[in-house]
Short mmCIF file of C-alpha atoms in Angstrom, two decimals:
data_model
loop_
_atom_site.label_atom_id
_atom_site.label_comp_id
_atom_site.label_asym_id
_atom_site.label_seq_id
_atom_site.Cartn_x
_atom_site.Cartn_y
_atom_site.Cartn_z
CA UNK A 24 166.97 -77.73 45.71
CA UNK A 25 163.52 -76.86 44.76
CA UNK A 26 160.90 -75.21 46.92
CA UNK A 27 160.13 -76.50 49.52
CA UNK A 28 164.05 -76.96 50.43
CA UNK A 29 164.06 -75.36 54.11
CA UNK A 30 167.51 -72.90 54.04
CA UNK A 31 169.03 -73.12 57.87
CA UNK A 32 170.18 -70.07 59.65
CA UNK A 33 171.22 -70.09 63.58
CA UNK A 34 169.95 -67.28 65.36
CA UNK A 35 171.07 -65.67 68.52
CA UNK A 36 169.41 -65.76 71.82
CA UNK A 37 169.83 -61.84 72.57
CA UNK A 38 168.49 -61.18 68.83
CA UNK A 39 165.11 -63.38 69.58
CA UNK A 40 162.38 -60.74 70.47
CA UNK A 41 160.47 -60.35 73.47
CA UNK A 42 157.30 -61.91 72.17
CA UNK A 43 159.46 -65.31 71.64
CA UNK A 44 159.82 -64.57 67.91
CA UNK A 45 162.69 -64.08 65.44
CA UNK A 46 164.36 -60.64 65.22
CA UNK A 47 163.92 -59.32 62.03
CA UNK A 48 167.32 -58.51 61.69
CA UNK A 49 168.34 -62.69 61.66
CA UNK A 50 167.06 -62.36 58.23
CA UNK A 51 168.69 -58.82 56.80
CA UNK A 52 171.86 -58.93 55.56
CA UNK A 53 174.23 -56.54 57.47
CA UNK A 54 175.35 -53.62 55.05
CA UNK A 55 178.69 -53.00 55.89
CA UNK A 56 179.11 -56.55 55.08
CA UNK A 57 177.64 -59.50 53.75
CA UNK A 58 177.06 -57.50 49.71
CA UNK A 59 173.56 -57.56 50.38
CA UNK A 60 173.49 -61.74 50.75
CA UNK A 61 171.76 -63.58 53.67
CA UNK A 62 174.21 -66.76 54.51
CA UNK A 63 172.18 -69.99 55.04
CA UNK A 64 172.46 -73.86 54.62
CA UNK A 65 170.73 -75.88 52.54
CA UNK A 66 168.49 -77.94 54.12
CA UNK A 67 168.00 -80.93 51.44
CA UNK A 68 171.88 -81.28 52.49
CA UNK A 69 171.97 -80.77 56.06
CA UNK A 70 170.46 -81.46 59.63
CA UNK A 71 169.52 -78.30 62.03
CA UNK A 72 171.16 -80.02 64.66
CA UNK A 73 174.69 -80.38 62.17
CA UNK A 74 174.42 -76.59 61.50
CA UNK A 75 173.89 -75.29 65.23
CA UNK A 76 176.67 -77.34 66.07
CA UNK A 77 179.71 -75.89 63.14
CA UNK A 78 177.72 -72.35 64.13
CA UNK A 79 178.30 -72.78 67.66
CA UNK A 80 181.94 -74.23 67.13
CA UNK A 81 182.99 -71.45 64.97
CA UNK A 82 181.47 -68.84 67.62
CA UNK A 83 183.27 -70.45 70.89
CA UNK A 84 186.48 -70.25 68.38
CA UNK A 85 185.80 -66.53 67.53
CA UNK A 86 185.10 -65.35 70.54
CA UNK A 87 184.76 -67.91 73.71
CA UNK A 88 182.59 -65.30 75.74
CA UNK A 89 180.50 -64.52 72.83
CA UNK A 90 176.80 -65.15 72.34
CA UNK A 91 175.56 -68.81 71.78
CA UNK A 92 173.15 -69.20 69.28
CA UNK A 93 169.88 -69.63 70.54
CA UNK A 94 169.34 -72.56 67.93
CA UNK A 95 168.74 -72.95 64.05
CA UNK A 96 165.84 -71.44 62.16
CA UNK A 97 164.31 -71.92 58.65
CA UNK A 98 162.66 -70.07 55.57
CA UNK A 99 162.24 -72.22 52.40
CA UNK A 100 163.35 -70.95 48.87
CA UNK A 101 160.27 -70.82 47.87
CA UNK A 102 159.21 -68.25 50.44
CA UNK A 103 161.69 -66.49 48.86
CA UNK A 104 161.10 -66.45 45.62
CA UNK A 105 157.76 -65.29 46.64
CA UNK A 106 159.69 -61.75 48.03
CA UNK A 107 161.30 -61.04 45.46
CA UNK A 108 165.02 -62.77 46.38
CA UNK A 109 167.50 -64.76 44.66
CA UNK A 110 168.56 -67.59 46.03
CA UNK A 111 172.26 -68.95 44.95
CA UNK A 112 173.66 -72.16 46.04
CA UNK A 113 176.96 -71.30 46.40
CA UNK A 114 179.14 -73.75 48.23
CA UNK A 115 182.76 -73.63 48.67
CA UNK A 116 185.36 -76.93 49.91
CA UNK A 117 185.33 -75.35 52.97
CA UNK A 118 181.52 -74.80 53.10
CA UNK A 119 179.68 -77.51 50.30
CA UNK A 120 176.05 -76.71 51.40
CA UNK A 121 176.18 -72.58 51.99
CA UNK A 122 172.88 -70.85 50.09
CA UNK A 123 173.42 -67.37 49.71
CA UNK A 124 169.87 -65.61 49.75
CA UNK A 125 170.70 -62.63 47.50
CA UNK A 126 168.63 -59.17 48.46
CA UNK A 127 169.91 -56.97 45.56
CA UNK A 128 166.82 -57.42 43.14
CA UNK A 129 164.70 -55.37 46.00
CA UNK A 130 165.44 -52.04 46.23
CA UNK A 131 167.74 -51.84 49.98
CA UNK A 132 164.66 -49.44 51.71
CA UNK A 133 162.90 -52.65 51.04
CA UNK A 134 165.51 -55.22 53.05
CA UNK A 135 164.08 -54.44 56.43
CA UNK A 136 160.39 -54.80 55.43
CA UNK A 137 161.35 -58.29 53.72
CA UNK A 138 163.56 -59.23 56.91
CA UNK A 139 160.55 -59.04 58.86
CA UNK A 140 158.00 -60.82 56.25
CA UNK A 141 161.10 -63.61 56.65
CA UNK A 142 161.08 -63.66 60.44
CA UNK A 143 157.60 -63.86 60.44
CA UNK A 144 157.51 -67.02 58.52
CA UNK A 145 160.80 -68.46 60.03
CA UNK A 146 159.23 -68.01 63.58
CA UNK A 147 155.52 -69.23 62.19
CA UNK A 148 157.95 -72.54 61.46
CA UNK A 149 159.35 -72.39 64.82
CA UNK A 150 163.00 -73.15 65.68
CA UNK A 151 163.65 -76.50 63.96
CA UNK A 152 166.87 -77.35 66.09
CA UNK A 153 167.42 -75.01 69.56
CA UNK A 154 170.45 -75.19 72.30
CA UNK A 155 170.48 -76.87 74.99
CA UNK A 156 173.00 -74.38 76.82
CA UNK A 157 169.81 -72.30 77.77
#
């Protein structure tokens, strides 16, 4: 990983904002919890298209009336870097190519105005894989 590597995260089509970009919040790790780590996929390792499709498997298991993601979007490790983040490749048997992007060396009143510097750039990319369920 170096980069330019792109790290993959499917989004939801009810968190895509009315303007046709990303929802901040797609890039802000939830609280309560995810300990202040963004889950992604590397993208050296992976295809958009492979990670919308375990995404949208493990949803339709979870919960079969629950939102479909709208489709896989990207921010590279170098972007970042450039904000301040960690990024950890941290990839289990069950889960080889998982990237956590770690938000704990910003101060947490900063997570939401990195989330949307993220989105920004992740929507600027555009979606690199999106759902044909639409």
């Amino acid at each position: 990983m170096d980069d330019s590597t792109l790290l993959l995260r499917s989004v939801n089509e009810l968190l895509v904002a009315g303007d046709g970009g990303i929802a901040p919040r797609e890039f802000r790790p939830h609280p309560e919890r995810d300990n202040g780590k963004l889950s992604t996929q590397n993208g050296d390792d992976m295809e958009p298209q492979a990670v919308w499709q375990i995404r949208n498997a493990a949803s339709r298991a979870r919960n079969p009336r629950s939102v479909r993601p709208l489709g896989i979007a990207a921010v590279s490790v170098g972007e970042c870097r450039q904000l301040g983040l960690t990024v950890i490749e941290d990839g289990t048997s069950d889960d080889p190519h998982h990237v956590s992007v770690d938000f704990a060396p910003i101060p947490a009143d900063r997570w939401r105005t990195v989330a949307v510097v993220l989105a920004q750039m992740a929507t600027e990319r555009g979606l690199l894989y999106r759902s044909d369920e639409q």
